[in-house]
Amino acid sequence: MLCGAAAALQNRKEEINSLNVFPVPDGDTGTNMYMTIDAVRSGRGGIRNLAQYSEASAREMMRAARGNSGVILSLFFRGMAKTFSGHESADAELLTRAFRTGAEEARKAVLNPVEGTILTVMRECCSAYPASTNQDLSSLLDKFYHAANETLKKTPEMLPVLKRARVVDSGGLGFTAVLDGMIRGLKDEPIITVPEKTELRPAANFHEFETGDIAFAYCTECLVARKPSVTDGMISEFRAFITGIGDSVVLTEDEEIIKLHVHSNEPLRVLARLAELGELQFSKIENMRAQHQSLTSAGEQPESRMPDKKYGVIAVANGSGLTDVFRELGADAIVAGGQSMNPSAEDFLRSLKNLSCEHAIILPNNSNIVLTAQQAAKLAEGKSVEVIRSVTIPQGISALVAFDSDLGPAENIQKMTAAMASVTSIAITRAVRSMDSDKITVKKNQIIGIVDNDLRYAADSLEDCLRSLALDIEDKEIITIYYGKGVGEDEAQRTAGLLSDALGPDCDILTIPGEQPVYMYIISAE
Amino acid sequence: MNDYILSCDSTVDLTLEHVRARKLEFICYHFFLDGVMYKDDLGQTIPHEKLYEAMKNGADTKTSQINIDEYLEYFTPFLERGKDILHVSLSSGLSGSYNHGVTAARELSEKYPDRKIYVVDSLGASSGIGLIMDTLADMRDAGKSIDELYSWVEENKLRLNYWFFSTDLSFYVKGGRITKAEGMLGGLLGICPLLNVNSQGKLVPREKVRTKKRVIREIVARMEEYAEGGPNYSGKCYIAHSAIYEDAREIAALIEARFPNLSGKVLINSIGATIGSHTGPGTAAVCFWGKKRED
């Protein structure tokens, strides 16, 4: 049944994607929902018990959930699984209750539930039937499906933004596709799947490197306060010793300190020899084979080693330039993702697992990713994970600038959150479709300016758009322009020049190649 | 005539003229520029500009602490002439020289039991020690005894505040003398970290500040917060910089405008070779008397 739902979503995801109202190519609701539910298609063969099956499936979906619609869908199924708990099979009464619990659970996760969305469709599809209906499951599901479609048709009346765009809610449509697939699955009707598979998550393939390739297992790093009696000759001797038993040697020294990095199989001998040269200030030994194994078998046994550091920061970003900025500011892991590619809870969990820290902090940097990050934080076991609700890239960067590893977690969260409030985030791109709202009319291919996630300007030229945007950031002092993929440096400099003319000489303007997709420019003003 | 000398080392970051005018004695550090050893003699052998230019071009620099022998050789002639010694050294949080000075002094006290040799750990660096020496010289000129000066400096050295920034922290990271480096670089974003010296005399990055313009304002704000009497501060203020004179001028102008009771103009010095080998070009430090450093 669930496989049917997944197949149905796979077929219709492009249709669902295309319903996205925002004229930014982020239409990925269908993809997100599909990726979420597709998780159940792998390896559920042996289980025939309803409670176990639904419990396991819901868990898979929660881990795989991407985007807000994906998280909502996974929570719906978790609600169903809760109702099925202890039951080997379901009748109409139980199924109805399961649907209702699912709809309630999903609604609870959303901070400000809005009517006319997938939440409404979930609630309405099962609300009209008394819980005691005594009928067979497939006709009950047919009724649910019918009711869902009726509700879906009304969503434009409930949500003005849909009406103006002349579409129904994309998440709602996704949910009806799920129902349709479930019915077909139940009736064993074939669903012809479109043989298309997009690779969404290119990740380094650690399996290609066998652990046997690691000649030296231990990475040792030390800092030593050099004894005054140590001569340069002794350093040379030590260097010869180190290069004799290992590789990747980095040995730096001056009159007062000696710093060493080496890969070897005899870390204790390294330490013993080093201790002759002075007092150890700091030392670290890591087994690289074990690290490799934990990377290749992500998601297996829990680790029990001591955390390496106090904080681990995970940031979501797309584009090599933006990634560099986050890395340079101290982010320990980057989860690839953004406007057109929402990472899953599982992606965050994998990053969290590889981070050896006491407190993890996630910067989702996109409003469609916050919920997924929060879900991952809940699923992460044995780790304190905080999600900073950064909904734009500039907010995430400002938050990370404010981060201070010397402070306690509560103080850091407070400082980082406060820093986000002082930044205005601008995104500029080309409209991929026309749109009409009470505030703005957008024609396809116009340049649009989005201020703090609010689509505010549409203009025929970048110059006009920038002129309007400049008024919103007149009082700001530091402008950082991250130019996207396909924008040349000269072009970015011209844009910086235009903003500089509009904002005056007291404003510092910095251009950085962000290499991000979707947006020609992401601009931070603070 | 005084029966004691005031002594410091070449990390005092004052000009040679200044040191001579205030009748201060000093012992030299040594440093290596691309493997060649030079004396850090307040910029006489290698002018500071030349050092920073070389560092910008990727030259390798190292510093050498003052060893016990050098101290013995330096202290002995004063003792021979019957002078007592008050020597203020670079922070023990940055260099082992202080310990060697103490060891040398202990040996010499046995040899010259009638002489007093005080070696003070400044828990500071650069023109901040310069400001301490200047204050000590005032007290000496006012006729105070070496014991009065010694107890005063021990009592007050943590009241010397150091706030500074760097436009490129990578030299500090290479030198290994800052308490943390992770996430502090931020060169892509034009981050100028704001640092100070803590009560153990170590360099602590305190905040990542976007742009030089802002960090300059921030440094003046810190001075308003920490200086004795706040905006009514009436002591002296020294600035030490490495190859960013214009920025140092800008800070000085802001301070002179913000602190009307300041004693004289802000004195701008160049950071010398020993400290400069670890800061590289692009640092400006503000030194003033204020609240006692506690963390």
PDB file of C-alpha atoms in Angstrom, chain B residues 142-292:
ATOM      1  CA  ALA B 142      59.669  61.955  41.606  1.00  0.00           C
ATOM      2  CA  GLY B 143      62.224  60.396  43.925  1.00  0.00           C
ATOM      3  CA  LYS B 144      60.503  57.123  44.819  1.00  0.00           C
ATOM      4  CA  SER B 145      62.578  54.143  45.907  1.00  0.00           C
ATOM      5  CA  ILE B 146      63.006  50.899  43.986  1.00  0.00           C
ATOM      6  CA  ASP B 147      60.921  49.069  46.605  1.00  0.00           C
ATOM      7  CA  GLU B 148      58.070  51.528  46.209  1.00  0.00           C
ATOM      8  CA  LEU B 149      58.217  51.097  42.435  1.00  0.00           C
ATOM      9  CA  TYR B 150      58.388  47.309  42.694  1.00  0.00           C
ATOM     10  CA  SER B 151      55.348  47.004  44.938  1.00  0.00           C
ATOM     11  CA  TRP B 152      53.451  49.565  42.863  1.00  0.00           C
ATOM     12  CA  VAL B 153      54.045  47.737  39.594  1.00  0.00           C
ATOM     13  CA  GLU B 154      53.136  44.365  41.068  1.00  0.00           C
ATOM     14  CA  GLU B 155      49.962  45.924  42.464  1.00  0.00           C
ATOM     15  CA  ASN B 156      49.006  47.733  39.271  1.00  0.00           C
ATOM     16  CA  LYS B 157      50.276  45.804  36.247  1.00  0.00           C
ATOM     17  CA  LEU B 158      46.916  44.096  35.691  1.00  0.00           C
ATOM     18  CA  ARG B 159      45.291  47.531  35.504  1.00  0.00           C
ATOM     19  CA  LEU B 160      47.022  48.018  32.169  1.00  0.00           C
ATOM     20  CA  ASN B 161      44.401  47.197  29.527  1.00  0.00           C
ATOM     21  CA  TYR B 162      45.250  45.963  26.040  1.00  0.00           C
ATOM     22  CA  TRP B 163      42.618  45.898  23.300  1.00  0.00           C
ATOM     23  CA  PHE B 164      43.701  45.172  19.784  1.00  0.00           C
ATOM     24  CA  PHE B 165      42.620  43.869  16.421  1.00  0.00           C
ATOM     25  CA  SER B 166      44.201  42.248  13.423  1.00  0.00           C
ATOM     26  CA  THR B 167      43.200  42.409   9.784  1.00  0.00           C
ATOM     27  CA  ASP B 168      44.846  39.034   9.248  1.00  0.00           C
ATOM     28  CA  LEU B 169      45.011  36.600  12.125  1.00  0.00           C
ATOM     29  CA  SER B 170      46.888  33.978  10.132  1.00  0.00           C
ATOM     30  CA  PHE B 171      50.283  35.169  11.464  1.00  0.00           C
ATOM     31  CA  TYR B 172      49.018  34.784  15.036  1.00  0.00           C
ATOM     32  CA  VAL B 173      47.758  31.300  14.235  1.00  0.00           C
ATOM     33  CA  LYS B 174      51.132  30.338  12.776  1.00  0.00           C
ATOM     34  CA  GLY B 175      52.918  31.704  15.829  1.00  0.00           C
ATOM     35  CA  GLY B 176      50.664  29.664  18.114  1.00  0.00           C
ATOM     36  CA  ARG B 177      50.324  32.368  20.777  1.00  0.00           C
ATOM     37  CA  ILE B 178      46.551  32.853  20.780  1.00  0.00           C
ATOM     38  CA  THR B 179      44.169  30.866  22.953  1.00  0.00           C
ATOM     39  CA  LYS B 180      41.915  29.797  20.082  1.00  0.00           C
ATOM     40  CA  ALA B 181      41.943  30.210  16.357  1.00  0.00           C
ATOM     41  CA  GLU B 182      39.044  28.174  15.052  1.00  0.00           C
ATOM     42  CA  GLY B 183      36.490  30.243  13.198  1.00  0.00           C
ATOM     43  CA  MET B 184      38.350  33.470  13.965  1.00  0.00           C
ATOM     44  CA  LEU B 185      40.007  33.937  10.580  1.00  0.00           C
ATOM     45  CA  GLY B 186      37.063  34.989   8.441  1.00  0.00           C
ATOM     46  CA  GLY B 187      39.245  36.640   5.811  1.00  0.00           C
ATOM     47  CA  LEU B 188      36.584  36.139   3.132  1.00  0.00           C
ATOM     48  CA  LEU B 189      34.136  38.264   5.101  1.00  0.00           C
ATOM     49  CA  GLY B 190      36.716  40.893   6.054  1.00  0.00           C
ATOM     50  CA  ILE B 191      36.491  39.948   9.715  1.00  0.00           C
ATOM     51  CA  CYS B 192      38.887  41.781  12.029  1.00  0.00           C
ATOM     52  CA  PRO B 193      38.967  39.854  15.294  1.00  0.00           C
ATOM     53  CA  LEU B 194      39.018  41.945  18.460  1.00  0.00           C
ATOM     54  CA  LEU B 195      41.404  40.573  21.074  1.00  0.00           C
ATOM     55  CA  ASN B 196      42.703  41.499  24.486  1.00  0.00           C
ATOM     56  CA  VAL B 197      45.273  40.283  26.978  1.00  0.00           C
ATOM     57  CA  ASN B 198      43.835  38.310  29.892  1.00  0.00           C
ATOM     58  CA  SER B 199      44.984  38.118  33.497  1.00  0.00           C
ATOM     59  CA  GLN B 200      47.428  35.327  32.668  1.00  0.00           C
ATOM     60  CA  GLY B 201      49.010  37.553  30.069  1.00  0.00           C
ATOM     61  CA  LYS B 202      47.684  35.513  27.164  1.00  0.00           C
ATOM     62  CA  LEU B 203      46.165  36.785  23.914  1.00  0.00           C
ATOM     63  CA  VAL B 204      42.444  36.042  23.778  1.00  0.00           C
ATOM     64  CA  PRO B 205      40.246  36.567  20.713  1.00  0.00           C
ATOM     65  CA  ARG B 206      37.088  38.143  22.147  1.00  0.00           C
ATOM     66  CA  GLU B 207      34.865  38.943  19.213  1.00  0.00           C
ATOM     67  CA  LYS B 208      34.646  38.633  15.452  1.00  0.00           C
ATOM     68  CA  VAL B 209      33.922  42.063  14.059  1.00  0.00           C
ATOM     69  CA  ARG B 210      32.997  42.683  10.436  1.00  0.00           C
ATOM     70  CA  THR B 211      35.202  45.319   8.752  1.00  0.00           C
ATOM     71  CA  LYS B 212      38.037  47.455  10.027  1.00  0.00           C
ATOM     72  CA  LYS B 213      35.814  50.496  10.347  1.00  0.00           C
ATOM     73  CA  ARG B 214      33.628  48.728  12.881  1.00  0.00           C
ATOM     74  CA  VAL B 215      36.438  47.163  14.866  1.00  0.00           C
ATOM     75  CA  ILE B 216      38.021  50.594  15.251  1.00  0.00           C
ATOM     76  CA  ARG B 217      34.783  51.928  16.709  1.00  0.00           C
ATOM     77  CA  GLU B 218      34.497  48.852  18.897  1.00  0.00           C
ATOM     78  CA  ILE B 219      38.002  49.304  20.295  1.00  0.00           C
ATOM     79  CA  VAL B 220      37.241  52.876  21.311  1.00  0.00           C
ATOM     80  CA  ALA B 221      33.996  51.660  22.891  1.00  0.00           C
ATOM     81  CA  ARG B 222      35.987  49.097  24.913  1.00  0.00           C
ATOM     82  CA  MET B 223      38.287  51.854  26.090  1.00  0.00           C
ATOM     83  CA  GLU B 224      35.274  53.884  27.264  1.00  0.00           C
ATOM     84  CA  GLU B 225      34.066  50.834  29.154  1.00  0.00           C
ATOM     85  CA  TYR B 226      37.350  49.781  30.749  1.00  0.00           C
ATOM     86  CA  ALA B 227      39.440  52.946  31.151  1.00  0.00           C
ATOM     87  CA  GLU B 228      39.826  54.402  34.634  1.00  0.00           C
ATOM     88  CA  GLY B 229      37.039  56.984  34.928  1.00  0.00           C
ATOM     89  CA  GLY B 230      35.493  55.948  31.603  1.00  0.00           C
ATOM     90  CA  PRO B 231      35.216  58.960  29.260  1.00  0.00           C
ATOM     91  CA  ASN B 232      36.890  61.087  31.953  1.00  0.00           C
ATOM     92  CA  TYR B 233      40.096  59.039  31.721  1.00  0.00           C
ATOM     93  CA  SER B 234      42.993  61.336  32.471  1.00  0.00           C
ATOM     94  CA  GLY B 235      45.949  58.990  32.035  1.00  0.00           C
ATOM     95  CA  LYS B 236      48.075  58.346  28.971  1.00  0.00           C
ATOM     96  CA  CYS B 237      47.127  56.222  26.004  1.00  0.00           C
ATOM     97  CA  TYR B 238      49.623  54.403  23.763  1.00  0.00           C
ATOM     98  CA  ILE B 239      48.878  52.754  20.442  1.00  0.00           C
ATOM     99  CA  ALA B 240      51.149  50.145  18.881  1.00  0.00           C
ATOM    100  CA  HIS B 241      50.629  49.126  15.265  1.00  0.00           C
ATOM    101  CA  SER B 242      52.243  46.946  12.639  1.00  0.00           C
ATOM    102  CA  ALA B 243      52.347  48.684   9.258  1.00  0.00           C
ATOM    103  CA  ILE B 244      48.891  50.300   9.547  1.00  0.00           C
ATOM    104  CA  TYR B 245      49.828  53.827  10.587  1.00  0.00           C
ATOM    105  CA  GLU B 246      46.764  55.418   8.958  1.00  0.00           C
ATOM    106  CA  ASP B 247      44.425  53.209  10.981  1.00  0.00           C
ATOM    107  CA  ALA B 248      46.399  53.947  14.144  1.00  0.00           C
ATOM    108  CA  ARG B 249      45.986  57.677  13.377  1.00  0.00           C
ATOM    109  CA  GLU B 250      42.250  57.225  12.958  1.00  0.00           C
ATOM    110  CA  ILE B 251      41.958  55.442  16.305  1.00  0.00           C
ATOM    111  CA  ALA B 252      44.090  58.106  17.978  1.00  0.00           C
ATOM    112  CA  ALA B 253      41.875  60.874  16.592  1.00  0.00           C
ATOM    113  CA  LEU B 254      38.723  59.131  17.835  1.00  0.00           C
ATOM    114  CA  ILE B 255      40.246  58.633  21.295  1.00  0.00           C
ATOM    115  CA  GLU B 256      41.434  62.241  21.524  1.00  0.00           C
ATOM    116  CA  ALA B 257      37.933  63.409  20.613  1.00  0.00           C
ATOM    117  CA  ARG B 258      36.199  61.017  23.010  1.00  0.00           C
ATOM    118  CA  PHE B 259      38.495  61.494  26.039  1.00  0.00           C
ATOM    119  CA  PRO B 260      38.962  65.248  26.549  1.00  0.00           C
ATOM    120  CA  ASN B 261      40.939  64.832  29.789  1.00  0.00           C
ATOM    121  CA  LEU B 262      43.543  62.543  28.239  1.00  0.00           C
ATOM    122  CA  SER B 263      47.076  63.257  29.403  1.00  0.00           C
ATOM    123  CA  GLY B 264      48.777  64.579  26.269  1.00  0.00           C
ATOM    124  CA  LYS B 265      48.203  63.236  22.786  1.00  0.00           C
ATOM    125  CA  VAL B 266      47.882  59.538  22.052  1.00  0.00           C
ATOM    126  CA  LEU B 267      51.384  58.193  21.424  1.00  0.00           C
ATOM    127  CA  ILE B 268      51.644  56.001  18.328  1.00  0.00           C
ATOM    128  CA  ASN B 269      54.462  53.442  18.178  1.00  0.00           C
ATOM    129  CA  SER B 270      55.425  50.764  15.732  1.00  0.00           C
ATOM    130  CA  ILE B 271      55.288  47.151  16.912  1.00  0.00           C
ATOM    131  CA  GLY B 272      58.840  45.798  16.960  1.00  0.00           C
ATOM    132  CA  ALA B 273      60.379  42.688  15.507  1.00  0.00           C
ATOM    133  CA  THR B 274      59.769  40.233  18.358  1.00  0.00           C
ATOM    134  CA  ILE B 275      56.069  40.951  18.809  1.00  0.00           C
ATOM    135  CA  GLY B 276      55.714  41.696  15.097  1.00  0.00           C
ATOM    136  CA  SER B 277      57.050  38.266  14.128  1.00  0.00           C
ATOM    137  CA  HIS B 278      53.934  36.846  15.761  1.00  0.00           C
ATOM    138  CA  THR B 279      51.364  39.472  14.783  1.00  0.00           C
ATOM    139  CA  GLY B 280      52.514  40.116  11.241  1.00  0.00           C
ATOM    140  CA  PRO B 281      51.337  43.320   9.571  1.00  0.00           C
ATOM    141  CA  GLY B 282      47.817  44.596  10.218  1.00  0.00           C
ATOM    142  CA  THR B 283      47.590  44.839  14.006  1.00  0.00           C
ATOM    143  CA  ALA B 284      46.727  47.897  16.072  1.00  0.00           C
ATOM    144  CA  ALA B 285      46.670  47.797  19.868  1.00  0.00           C
ATOM    145  CA  VAL B 286      45.346  50.387  22.309  1.00  0.00           C
ATOM    146  CA  CYS B 287      46.929  50.427  25.785  1.00  0.00           C
ATOM    147  CA  PHE B 288      45.576  52.411  28.741  1.00  0.00           C
ATOM    148  CA  TRP B 289      45.133  52.246  32.513  1.00  0.00           C
ATOM    149  CA  GLY B 290      41.775  50.980  33.718  1.00  0.00           C
ATOM    150  CA  LYS B 291      39.853  48.199  35.405  1.00  0.00           C
ATOM    151  CA  LYS B 292      41.923  45.292  36.655  1.00  0.00           C
TER     152      LYS B 292
END
